[in-house]
PDB file of C-alpha atoms in Angstrom:
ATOM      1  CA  UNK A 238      86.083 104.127 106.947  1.00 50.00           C
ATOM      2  CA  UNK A 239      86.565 102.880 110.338  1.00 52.00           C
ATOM      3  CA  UNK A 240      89.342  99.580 110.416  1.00 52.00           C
ATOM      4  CA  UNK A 241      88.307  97.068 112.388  1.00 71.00           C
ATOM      5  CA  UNK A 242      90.270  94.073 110.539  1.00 95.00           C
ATOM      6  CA  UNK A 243      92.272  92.923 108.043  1.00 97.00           C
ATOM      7  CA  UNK A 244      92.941  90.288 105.961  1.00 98.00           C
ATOM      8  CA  UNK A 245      95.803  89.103 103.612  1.00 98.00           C
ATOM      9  CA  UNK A 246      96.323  88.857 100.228  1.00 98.00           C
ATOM     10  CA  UNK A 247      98.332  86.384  98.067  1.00 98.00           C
ATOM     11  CA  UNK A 248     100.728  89.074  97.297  1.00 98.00           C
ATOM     12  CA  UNK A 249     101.147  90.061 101.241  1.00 98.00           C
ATOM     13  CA  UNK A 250      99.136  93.339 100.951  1.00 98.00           C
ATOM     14  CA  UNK A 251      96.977  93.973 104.058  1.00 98.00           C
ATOM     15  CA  UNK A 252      93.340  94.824 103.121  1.00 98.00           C
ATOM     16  CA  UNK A 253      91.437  96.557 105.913  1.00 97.00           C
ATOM     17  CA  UNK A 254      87.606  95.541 106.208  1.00 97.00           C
ATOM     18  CA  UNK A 255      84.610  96.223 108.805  1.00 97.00           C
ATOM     19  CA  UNK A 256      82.087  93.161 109.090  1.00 96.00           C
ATOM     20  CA  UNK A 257      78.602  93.085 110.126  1.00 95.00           C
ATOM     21  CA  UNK A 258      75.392  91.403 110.524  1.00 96.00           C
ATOM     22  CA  UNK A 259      74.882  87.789 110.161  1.00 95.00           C
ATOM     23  CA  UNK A 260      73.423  85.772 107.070  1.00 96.00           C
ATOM     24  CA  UNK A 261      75.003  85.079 103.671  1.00 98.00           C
ATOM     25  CA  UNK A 262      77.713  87.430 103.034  1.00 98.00           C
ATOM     26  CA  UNK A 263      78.258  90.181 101.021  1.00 98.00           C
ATOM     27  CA  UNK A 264      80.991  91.903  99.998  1.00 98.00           C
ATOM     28  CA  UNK A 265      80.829  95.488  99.305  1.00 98.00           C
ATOM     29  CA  UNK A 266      82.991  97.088  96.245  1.00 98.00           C
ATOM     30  CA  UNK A 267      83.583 100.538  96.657  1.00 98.00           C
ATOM     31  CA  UNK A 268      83.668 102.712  93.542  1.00 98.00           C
ATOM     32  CA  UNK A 269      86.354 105.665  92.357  1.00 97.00           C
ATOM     33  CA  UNK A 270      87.985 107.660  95.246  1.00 97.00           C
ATOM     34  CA  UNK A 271      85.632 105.603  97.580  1.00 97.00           C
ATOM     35  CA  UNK A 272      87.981 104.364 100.585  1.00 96.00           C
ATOM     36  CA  UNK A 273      85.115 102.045 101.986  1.00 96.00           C
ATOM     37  CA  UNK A 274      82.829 105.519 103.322  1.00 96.00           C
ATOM     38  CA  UNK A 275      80.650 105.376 100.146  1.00 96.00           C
ATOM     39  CA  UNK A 276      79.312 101.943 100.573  1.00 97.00           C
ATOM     40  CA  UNK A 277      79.060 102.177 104.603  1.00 97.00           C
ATOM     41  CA  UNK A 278      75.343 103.682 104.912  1.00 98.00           C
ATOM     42  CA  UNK A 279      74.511 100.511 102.961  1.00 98.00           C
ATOM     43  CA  UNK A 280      76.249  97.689 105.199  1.00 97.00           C
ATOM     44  CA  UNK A 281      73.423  98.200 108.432  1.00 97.00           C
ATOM     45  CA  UNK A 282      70.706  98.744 105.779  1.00 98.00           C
ATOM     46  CA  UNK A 283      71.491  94.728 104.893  1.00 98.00           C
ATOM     47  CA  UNK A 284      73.257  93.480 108.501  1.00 97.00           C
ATOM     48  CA  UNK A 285      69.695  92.270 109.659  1.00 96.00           C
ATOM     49  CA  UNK A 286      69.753  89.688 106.942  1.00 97.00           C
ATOM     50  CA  UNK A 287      73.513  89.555 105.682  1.00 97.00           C
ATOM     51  CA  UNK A 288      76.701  89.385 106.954  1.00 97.00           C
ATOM     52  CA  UNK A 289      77.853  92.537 105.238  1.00 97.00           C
ATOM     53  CA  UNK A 290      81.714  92.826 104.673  1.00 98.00           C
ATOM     54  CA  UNK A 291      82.970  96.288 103.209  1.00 98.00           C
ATOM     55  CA  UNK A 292      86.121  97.021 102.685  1.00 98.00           C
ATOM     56  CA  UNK A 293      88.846  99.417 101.572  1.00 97.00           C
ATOM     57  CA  UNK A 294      90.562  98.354  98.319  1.00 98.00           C
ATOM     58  CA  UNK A 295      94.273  98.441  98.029  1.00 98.00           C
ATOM     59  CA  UNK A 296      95.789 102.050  98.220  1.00 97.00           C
ATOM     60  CA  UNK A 297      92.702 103.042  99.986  1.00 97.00           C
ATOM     61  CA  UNK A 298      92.081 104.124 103.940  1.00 95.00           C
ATOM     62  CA  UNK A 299      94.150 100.924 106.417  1.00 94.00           C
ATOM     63  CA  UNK A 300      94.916  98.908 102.998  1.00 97.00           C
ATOM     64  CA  UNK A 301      98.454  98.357 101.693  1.00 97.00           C
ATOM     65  CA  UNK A 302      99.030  98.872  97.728  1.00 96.00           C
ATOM     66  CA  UNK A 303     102.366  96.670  97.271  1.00 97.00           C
ATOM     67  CA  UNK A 304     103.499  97.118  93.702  1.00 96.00           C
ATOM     68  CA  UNK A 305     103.037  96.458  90.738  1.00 96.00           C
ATOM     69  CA  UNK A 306      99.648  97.358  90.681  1.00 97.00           C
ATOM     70  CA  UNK A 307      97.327  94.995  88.319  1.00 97.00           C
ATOM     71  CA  UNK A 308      93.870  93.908  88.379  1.00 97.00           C
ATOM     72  CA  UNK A 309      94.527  90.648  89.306  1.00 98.00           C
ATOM     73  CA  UNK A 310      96.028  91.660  92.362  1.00 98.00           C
ATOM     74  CA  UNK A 311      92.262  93.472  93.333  1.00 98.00           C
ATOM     75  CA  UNK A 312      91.010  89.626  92.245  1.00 98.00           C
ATOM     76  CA  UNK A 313      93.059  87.954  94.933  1.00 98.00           C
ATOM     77  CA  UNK A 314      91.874  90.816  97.840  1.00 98.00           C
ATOM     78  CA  UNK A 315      88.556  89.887  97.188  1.00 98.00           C
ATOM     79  CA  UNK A 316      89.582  86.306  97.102  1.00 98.00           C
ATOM     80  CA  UNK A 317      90.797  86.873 100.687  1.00 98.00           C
ATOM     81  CA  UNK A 318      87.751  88.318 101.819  1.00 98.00           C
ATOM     82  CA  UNK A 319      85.272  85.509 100.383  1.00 98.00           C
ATOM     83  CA  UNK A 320      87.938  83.068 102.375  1.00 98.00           C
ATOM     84  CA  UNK A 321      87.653  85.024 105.451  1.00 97.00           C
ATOM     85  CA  UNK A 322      83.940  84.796 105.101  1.00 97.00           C
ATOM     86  CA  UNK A 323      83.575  80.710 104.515  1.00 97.00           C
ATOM     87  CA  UNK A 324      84.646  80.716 100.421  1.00 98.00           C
ATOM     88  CA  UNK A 325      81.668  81.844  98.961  1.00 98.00           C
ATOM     89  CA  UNK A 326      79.936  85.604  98.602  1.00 98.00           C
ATOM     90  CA  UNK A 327      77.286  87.745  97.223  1.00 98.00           C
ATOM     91  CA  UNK A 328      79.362  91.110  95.416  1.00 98.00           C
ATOM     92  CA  UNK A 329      77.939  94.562  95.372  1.00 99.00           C
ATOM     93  CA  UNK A 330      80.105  96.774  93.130  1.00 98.00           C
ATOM     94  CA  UNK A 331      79.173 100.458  93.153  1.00 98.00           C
ATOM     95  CA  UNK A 332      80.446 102.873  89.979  1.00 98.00           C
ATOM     96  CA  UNK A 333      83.770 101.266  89.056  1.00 98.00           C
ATOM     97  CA  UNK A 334      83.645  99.114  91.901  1.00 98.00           C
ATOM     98  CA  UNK A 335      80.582  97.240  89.667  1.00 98.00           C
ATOM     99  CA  UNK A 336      83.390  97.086  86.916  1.00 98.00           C
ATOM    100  CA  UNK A 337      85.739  94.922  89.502  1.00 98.00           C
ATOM    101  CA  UNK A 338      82.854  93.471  90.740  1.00 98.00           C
ATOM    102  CA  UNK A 339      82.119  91.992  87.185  1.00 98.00           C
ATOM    103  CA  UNK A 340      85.198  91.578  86.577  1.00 98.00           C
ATOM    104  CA  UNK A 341      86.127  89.210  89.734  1.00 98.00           C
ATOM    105  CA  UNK A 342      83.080  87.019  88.642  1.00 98.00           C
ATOM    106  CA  UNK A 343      84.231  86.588  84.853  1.00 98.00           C
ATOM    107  CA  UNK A 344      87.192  85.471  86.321  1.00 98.00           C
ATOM    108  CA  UNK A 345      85.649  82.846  88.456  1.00 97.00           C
ATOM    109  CA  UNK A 346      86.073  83.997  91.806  1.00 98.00           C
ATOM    110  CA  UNK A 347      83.749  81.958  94.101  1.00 98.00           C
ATOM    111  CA  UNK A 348      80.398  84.153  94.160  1.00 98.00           C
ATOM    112  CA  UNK A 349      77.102  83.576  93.974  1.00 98.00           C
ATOM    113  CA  UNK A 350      75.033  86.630  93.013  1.00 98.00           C
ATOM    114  CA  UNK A 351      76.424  89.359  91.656  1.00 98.00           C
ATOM    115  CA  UNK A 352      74.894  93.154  91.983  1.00 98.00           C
ATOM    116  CA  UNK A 353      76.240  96.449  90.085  1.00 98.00           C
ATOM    117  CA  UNK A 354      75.261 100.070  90.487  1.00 98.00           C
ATOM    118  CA  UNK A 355      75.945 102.483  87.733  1.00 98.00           C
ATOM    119  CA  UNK A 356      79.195 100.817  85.792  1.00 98.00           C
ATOM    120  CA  UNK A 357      80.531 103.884  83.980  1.00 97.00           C
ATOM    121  CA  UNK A 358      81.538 102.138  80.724  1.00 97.00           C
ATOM    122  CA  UNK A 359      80.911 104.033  77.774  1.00 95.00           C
ATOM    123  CA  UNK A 360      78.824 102.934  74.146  1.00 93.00           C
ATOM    124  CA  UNK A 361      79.408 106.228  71.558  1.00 94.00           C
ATOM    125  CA  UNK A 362      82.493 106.089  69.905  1.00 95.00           C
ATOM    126  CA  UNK A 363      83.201 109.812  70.913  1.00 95.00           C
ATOM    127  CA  UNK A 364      82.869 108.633  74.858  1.00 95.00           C
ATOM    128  CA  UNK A 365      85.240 105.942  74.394  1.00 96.00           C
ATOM    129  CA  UNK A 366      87.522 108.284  73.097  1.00 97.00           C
ATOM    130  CA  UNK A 367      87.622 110.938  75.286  1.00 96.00           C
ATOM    131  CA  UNK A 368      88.016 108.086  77.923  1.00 97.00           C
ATOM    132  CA  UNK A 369      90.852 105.996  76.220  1.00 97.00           C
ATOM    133  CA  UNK A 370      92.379 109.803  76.201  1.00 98.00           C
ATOM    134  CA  UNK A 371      91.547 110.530  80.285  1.00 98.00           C
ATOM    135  CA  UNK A 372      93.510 107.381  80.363  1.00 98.00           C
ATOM    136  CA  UNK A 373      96.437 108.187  79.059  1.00 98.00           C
ATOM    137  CA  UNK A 374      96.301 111.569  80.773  1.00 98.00           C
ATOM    138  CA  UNK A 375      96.042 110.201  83.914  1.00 98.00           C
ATOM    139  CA  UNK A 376      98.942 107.829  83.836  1.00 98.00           C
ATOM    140  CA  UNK A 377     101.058 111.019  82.524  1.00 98.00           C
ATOM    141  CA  UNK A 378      99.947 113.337  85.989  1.00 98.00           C
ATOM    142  CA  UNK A 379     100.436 110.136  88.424  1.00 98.00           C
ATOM    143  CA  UNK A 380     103.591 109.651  87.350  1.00 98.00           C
ATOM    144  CA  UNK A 381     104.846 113.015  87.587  1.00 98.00           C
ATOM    145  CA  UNK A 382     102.890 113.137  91.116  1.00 98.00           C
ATOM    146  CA  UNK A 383     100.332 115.952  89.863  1.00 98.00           C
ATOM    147  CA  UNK A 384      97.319 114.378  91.951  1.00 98.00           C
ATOM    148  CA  UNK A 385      95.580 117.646  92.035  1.00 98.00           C
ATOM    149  CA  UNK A 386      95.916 118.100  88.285  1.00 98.00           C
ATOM    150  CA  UNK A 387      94.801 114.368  88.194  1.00 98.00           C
ATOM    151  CA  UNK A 388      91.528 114.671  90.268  1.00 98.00           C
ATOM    152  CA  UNK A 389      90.546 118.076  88.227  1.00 98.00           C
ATOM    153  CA  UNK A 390      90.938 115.235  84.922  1.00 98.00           C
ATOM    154  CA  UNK A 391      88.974 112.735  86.715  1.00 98.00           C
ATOM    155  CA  UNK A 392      86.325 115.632  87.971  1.00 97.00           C
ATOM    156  CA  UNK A 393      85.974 117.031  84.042  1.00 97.00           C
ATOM    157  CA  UNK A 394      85.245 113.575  82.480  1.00 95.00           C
ATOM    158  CA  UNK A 395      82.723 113.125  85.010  1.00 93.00           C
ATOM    159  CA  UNK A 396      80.957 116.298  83.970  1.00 93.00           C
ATOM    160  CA  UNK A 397      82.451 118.660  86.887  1.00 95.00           C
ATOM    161  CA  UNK A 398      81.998 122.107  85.559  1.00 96.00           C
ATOM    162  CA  UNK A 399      85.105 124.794  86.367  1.00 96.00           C
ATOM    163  CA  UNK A 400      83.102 126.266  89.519  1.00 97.00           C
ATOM    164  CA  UNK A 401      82.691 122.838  90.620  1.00 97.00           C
ATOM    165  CA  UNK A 402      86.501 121.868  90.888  1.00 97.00           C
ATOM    166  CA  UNK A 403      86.892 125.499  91.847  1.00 97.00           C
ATOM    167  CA  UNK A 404      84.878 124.925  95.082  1.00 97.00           C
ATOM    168  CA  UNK A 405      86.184 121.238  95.476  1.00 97.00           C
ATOM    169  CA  UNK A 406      89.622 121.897  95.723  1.00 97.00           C
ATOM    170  CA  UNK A 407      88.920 125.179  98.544  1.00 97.00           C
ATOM    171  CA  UNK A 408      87.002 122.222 100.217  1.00 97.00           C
ATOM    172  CA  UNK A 409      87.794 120.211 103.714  1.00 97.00           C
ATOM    173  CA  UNK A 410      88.484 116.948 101.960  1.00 96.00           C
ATOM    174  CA  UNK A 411      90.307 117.754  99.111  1.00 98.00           C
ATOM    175  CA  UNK A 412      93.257 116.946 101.004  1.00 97.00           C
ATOM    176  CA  UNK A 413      92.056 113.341 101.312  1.00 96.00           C
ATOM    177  CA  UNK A 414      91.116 112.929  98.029  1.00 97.00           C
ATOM    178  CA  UNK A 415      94.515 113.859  97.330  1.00 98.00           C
ATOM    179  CA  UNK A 416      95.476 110.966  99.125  1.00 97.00           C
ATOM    180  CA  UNK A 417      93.299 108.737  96.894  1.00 98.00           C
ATOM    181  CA  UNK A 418      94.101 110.196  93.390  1.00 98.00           C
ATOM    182  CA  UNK A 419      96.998 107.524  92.723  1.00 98.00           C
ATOM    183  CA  UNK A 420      93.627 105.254  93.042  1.00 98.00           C
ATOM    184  CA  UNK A 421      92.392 106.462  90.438  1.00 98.00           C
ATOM    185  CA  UNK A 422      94.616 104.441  87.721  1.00 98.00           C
ATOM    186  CA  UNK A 423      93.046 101.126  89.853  1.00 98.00           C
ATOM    187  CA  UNK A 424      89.785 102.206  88.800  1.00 98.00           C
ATOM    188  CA  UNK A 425      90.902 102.897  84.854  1.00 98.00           C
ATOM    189  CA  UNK A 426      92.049  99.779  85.377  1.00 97.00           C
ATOM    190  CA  UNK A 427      88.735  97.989  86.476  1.00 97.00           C
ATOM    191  CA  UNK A 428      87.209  99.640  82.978  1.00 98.00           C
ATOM    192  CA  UNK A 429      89.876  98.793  80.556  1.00 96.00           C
ATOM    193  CA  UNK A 430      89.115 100.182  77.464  1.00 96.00           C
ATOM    194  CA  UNK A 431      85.985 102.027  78.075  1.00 97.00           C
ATOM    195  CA  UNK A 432      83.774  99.517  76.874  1.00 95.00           C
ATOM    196  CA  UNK A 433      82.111  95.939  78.250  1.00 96.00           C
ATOM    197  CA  UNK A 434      84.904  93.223  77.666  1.00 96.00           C
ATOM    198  CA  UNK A 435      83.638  90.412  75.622  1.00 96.00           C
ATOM    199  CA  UNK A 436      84.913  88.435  78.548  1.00 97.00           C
ATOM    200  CA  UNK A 437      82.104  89.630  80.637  1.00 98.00           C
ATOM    201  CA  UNK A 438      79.866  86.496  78.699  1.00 98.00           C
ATOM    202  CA  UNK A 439      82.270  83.891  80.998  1.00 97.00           C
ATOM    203  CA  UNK A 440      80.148  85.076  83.944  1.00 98.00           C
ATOM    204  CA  UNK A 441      77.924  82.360  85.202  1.00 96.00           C
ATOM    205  CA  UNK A 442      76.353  83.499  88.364  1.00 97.00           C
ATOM    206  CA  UNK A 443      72.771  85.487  88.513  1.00 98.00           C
ATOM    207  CA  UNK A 444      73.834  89.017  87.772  1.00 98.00           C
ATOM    208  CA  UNK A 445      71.936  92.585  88.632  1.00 98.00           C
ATOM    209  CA  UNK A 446      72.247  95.667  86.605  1.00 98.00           C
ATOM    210  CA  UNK A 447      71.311  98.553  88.565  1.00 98.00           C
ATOM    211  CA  UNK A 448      70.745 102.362  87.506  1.00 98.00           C
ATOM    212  CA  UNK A 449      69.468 105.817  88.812  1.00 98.00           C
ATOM    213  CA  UNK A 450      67.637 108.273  86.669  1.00 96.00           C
ATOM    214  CA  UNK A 451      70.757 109.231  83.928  1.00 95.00           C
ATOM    215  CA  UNK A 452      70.598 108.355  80.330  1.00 94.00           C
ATOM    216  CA  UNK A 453      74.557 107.412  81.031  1.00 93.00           C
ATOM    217  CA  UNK A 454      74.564 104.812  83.015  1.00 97.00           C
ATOM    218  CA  UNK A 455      70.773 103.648  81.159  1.00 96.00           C
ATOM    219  CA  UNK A 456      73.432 102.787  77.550  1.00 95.00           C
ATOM    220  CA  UNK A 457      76.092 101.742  80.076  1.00 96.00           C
ATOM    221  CA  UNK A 458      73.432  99.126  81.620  1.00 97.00           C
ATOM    222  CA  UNK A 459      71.829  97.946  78.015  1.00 96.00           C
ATOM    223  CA  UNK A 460      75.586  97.068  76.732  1.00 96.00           C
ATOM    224  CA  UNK A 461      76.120  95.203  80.090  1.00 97.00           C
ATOM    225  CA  UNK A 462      73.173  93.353  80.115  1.00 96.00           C
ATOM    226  CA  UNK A 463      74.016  92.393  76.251  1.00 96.00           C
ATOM    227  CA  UNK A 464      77.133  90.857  77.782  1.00 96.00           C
ATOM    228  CA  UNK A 465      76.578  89.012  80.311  1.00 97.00           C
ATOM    229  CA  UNK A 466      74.412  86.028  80.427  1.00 95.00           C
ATOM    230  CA  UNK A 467      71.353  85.836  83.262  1.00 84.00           C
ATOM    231  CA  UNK A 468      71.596  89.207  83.808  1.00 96.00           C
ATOM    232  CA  UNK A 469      68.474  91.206  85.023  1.00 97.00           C
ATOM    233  CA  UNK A 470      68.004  94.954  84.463  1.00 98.00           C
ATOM    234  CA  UNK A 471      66.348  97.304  87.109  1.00 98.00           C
ATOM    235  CA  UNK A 472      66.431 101.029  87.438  1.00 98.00           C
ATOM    236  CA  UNK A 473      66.238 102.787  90.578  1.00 98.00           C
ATOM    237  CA  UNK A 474      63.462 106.119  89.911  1.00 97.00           C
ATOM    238  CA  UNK A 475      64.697 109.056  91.577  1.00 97.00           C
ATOM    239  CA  UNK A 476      68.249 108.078  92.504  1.00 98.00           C
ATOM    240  CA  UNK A 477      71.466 109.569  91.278  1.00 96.00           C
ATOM    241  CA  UNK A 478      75.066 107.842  91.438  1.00 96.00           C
ATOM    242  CA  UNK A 479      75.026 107.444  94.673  1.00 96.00           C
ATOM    243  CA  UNK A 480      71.898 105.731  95.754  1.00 98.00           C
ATOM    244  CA  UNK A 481      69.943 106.036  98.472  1.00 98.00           C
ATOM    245  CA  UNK A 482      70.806 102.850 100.818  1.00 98.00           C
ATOM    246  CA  UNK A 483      67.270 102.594 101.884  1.00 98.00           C
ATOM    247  CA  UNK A 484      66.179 102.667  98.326  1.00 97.00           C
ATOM    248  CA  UNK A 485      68.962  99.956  97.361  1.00 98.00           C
ATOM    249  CA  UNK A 486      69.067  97.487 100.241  1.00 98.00           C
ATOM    250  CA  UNK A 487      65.852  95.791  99.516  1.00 98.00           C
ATOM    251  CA  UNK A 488      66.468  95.769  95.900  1.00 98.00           C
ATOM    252  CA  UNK A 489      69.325  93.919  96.670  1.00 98.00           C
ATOM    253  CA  UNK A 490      68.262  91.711  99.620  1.00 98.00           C
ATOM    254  CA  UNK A 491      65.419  90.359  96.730  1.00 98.00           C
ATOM    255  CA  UNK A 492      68.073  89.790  93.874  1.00 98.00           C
ATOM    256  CA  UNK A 493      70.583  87.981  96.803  1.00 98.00           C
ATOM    257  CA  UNK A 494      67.403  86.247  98.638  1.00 97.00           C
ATOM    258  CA  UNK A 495      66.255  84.709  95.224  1.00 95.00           C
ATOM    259  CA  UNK A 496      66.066  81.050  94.383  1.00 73.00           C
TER     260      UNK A 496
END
């Protein structure tokens, strides 16, 4: 992601951001090992009608990471953002980014419509195991600085086979997804314990549960929408985790545009 600004958090963390458009804003939440390049193809899709604000979260691309790390900290970036912006936003949270995004709104940060694509929490009692084990994997590799041992975790519970980590790692940006692995405990972090919190029900605002075409995120979606009050549920035909922005934008600029 190209910086072009930066805001500052309660803690004193710079948070790098690129704004665009003009319109309500929206605030774009990038997903796992997503330093702000993910959501880009989607900010000019919506600057016609939106002033479109994506940004790098902490430990990501131009943003600082001050430590301790906690998900309250991620709250109080956004809360910068939506300040910068005139104190109230529309969220789009891609992947784990949709976990934050939901997250941020349970907790009552000033939004007013609130869009997720793909939240990977998991419903079968044998996926929130393996999870609740990736977690405790992952925190074991970070903190003995294995990040390529830690991405090869995070590539198998997403369903990587061998060849594809094989060819990932021999690839031009596996260095920079080195870079991002630490990251990666952020996002476990956005998730908790594999499974919609309860706490998800204290949302208020008008709330979009996107999918693609997999099963996965289909249960992921149900359990959310079970959750959350005034939620709407909408799949995407044809589309895979990361959506095609000229697919999503007008899905979104109805949900954000609607009375």
């Amino acid at each position: 992601m190209t910086v072009e600004s930066y805001v500052t958090s309660a803690d004193g963390t710079r948070i790098a951001y690129e704004r665009t458009g003009s319109g309500p804003p929206v605030v774009l939440v990038g997903g796992g090992l997503d330093d702000g390049a993910e959501n880009a193809p989607i900010a000019p899709e919506l600057a016609g009608e939106f002033t479109v604000v994506n940004y790098a979260r902490r430990g990501r691309a131009g943003s600082g990471d001050t430590p301790p790390y906690a998900l309250a900290r991620e709250f109080e970036d956004l809360a910068a953002l939506i300040a910068m912006v005139g104190g109230r936003a529309h969220l789009f949270g891609a992947s784990s980014g949709g976990g934050l995004a939901l997250e941020a709104a349970a907790a009552g940060l000033p939004v007013d419509r609130v869009a997720v694509y793909e939240v990977p929490y998991f419903v079968a009692d044998d996926q929130l195991l393996q999870w609740r084990e990736y977690v405790v994997n992952l925190q074991a590799l970070l903190a003995e600085g294995r990040r390529d041992e830690a991405l090869e975790l995070f590539m198998r519970l997403a369903g990587s086979s061998e060849e594809d980590i094989a060819r990932a790692r021999s690839a031009p940006v596996w260095p920079s997804l080195r870079t991002l692995a630490p990251t990666l405990a952020h996002d476990a972090a956005c998730l908790g314990d594999g499974h919609p919190p309860p706490r998800l029900a204290e949302i208020t605002r008008p709330t979009l549960i996107l999918t693609g075409d997999n099963p996965f995120f289909h249960d992921a979606a149900t359990a959310i929408a079970k959750t959350v009050p005034n939620a709407q549920r909408e799949t995407l035909a044809g589309q895979g985790h990361v959506a095609d922005p000229t697919r999503l934008a007008p899905t979104l600029s109805r949900f954000y545009h609607a009375s």
